[in-house]
């Protein structure tokens, strides 16, 4: 299930970065901004910080750092330049967190089964 959610969220980002006109960088990919519908299909949400990407593929300069602490790519924080690589970094942080939580929750000695989790 987690794998399918990750794939669908990645497909949404791919659409924003490559197929959307104009192309969009989200700038705030985090677990709270990947929503699930009733069929458990993932959708990227919350475009409040989104910016259009340059048509020539160049990074876009931003005047201030915005986003969620812990998800912000270090090169974005240092250079104030954003592109699809910034979203890819954020997406990686989301996936590392999801995989870590899955492994952590598995190791609670039967508590998951007792609580009906998992």
PDB file of N, CA and C in Angstrom, residues 5-6 14 21 27 30 32 42 45 65 70:
ATOM      1  N   UNK A   5       1.055   4.270  -2.904  1.00  0.00           N
ATOM      2  CA  UNK A   5       0.865   5.684  -2.571  1.00  0.00           C
ATOM      3  C   UNK A   5       2.070   6.497  -3.039  1.00  0.00           C
ATOM      4  N   UNK A   6       3.274   5.991  -2.802  1.00  0.00           N
ATOM      5  CA  UNK A   6       4.494   6.687  -3.228  1.00  0.00           C
ATOM      6  C   UNK A   6       4.547   6.810  -4.748  1.00  0.00           C
ATOM      7  N   UNK A  14       5.581  14.225 -11.253  1.00  0.00           N
ATOM      8  CA  UNK A  14       6.080  14.132 -12.628  1.00  0.00           C
ATOM      9  C   UNK A  14       5.194  14.956 -13.563  1.00  0.00           C
ATOM     10  N   UNK A  21       1.347  22.629 -18.277  1.00  0.00           N
ATOM     11  CA  UNK A  21       1.777  23.839 -18.983  1.00  0.00           C
ATOM     12  C   UNK A  21       1.089  25.044 -18.344  1.00  0.00           C
ATOM     13  N   UNK A  27       7.182  23.112  -3.993  1.00  0.00           N
ATOM     14  CA  UNK A  27       7.941  23.763  -2.924  1.00  0.00           C
ATOM     15  C   UNK A  27       7.552  23.366  -1.511  1.00  0.00           C
ATOM     16  N   UNK A  30       5.278  17.294   1.448  1.00  0.00           N
ATOM     17  CA  UNK A  30       5.405  16.648   2.756  1.00  0.00           C
ATOM     18  C   UNK A  30       4.229  15.700   2.904  1.00  0.00           C
ATOM     19  N   UNK A  32       1.738  15.587   4.862  1.00  0.00           N
ATOM     20  CA  UNK A  32       0.438  16.245   5.029  1.00  0.00           C
ATOM     21  C   UNK A  32      -0.133  16.762   3.718  1.00  0.00           C
ATOM     22  N   UNK A  42      -3.441   8.389  -4.155  1.00  0.00           N
ATOM     23  CA  UNK A  42      -2.733   9.579  -3.674  1.00  0.00           C
ATOM     24  C   UNK A  42      -2.931  10.764  -4.611  1.00  0.00           C
ATOM     25  N   UNK A  45      -1.482  17.895  -2.917  1.00  0.00           N
ATOM     26  CA  UNK A  45      -2.362  19.011  -2.566  1.00  0.00           C
ATOM     27  C   UNK A  45      -1.564  20.192  -2.020  1.00  0.00           C
ATOM     28  N   UNK A  65      13.139  31.936   1.912  1.00  0.00           N
ATOM     29  CA  UNK A  65      12.951  30.497   2.076  1.00  0.00           C
ATOM     30  C   UNK A  65      11.579  30.250   2.688  1.00  0.00           C
ATOM     31  N   UNK A  70      12.669  20.772   7.918  1.00  0.00           N
ATOM     32  CA  UNK A  70      12.901  19.333   7.891  1.00  0.00           C
ATOM     33  C   UNK A  70      12.700  18.729   6.516  1.00  0.00           C
TER      34      UNK A  70
END
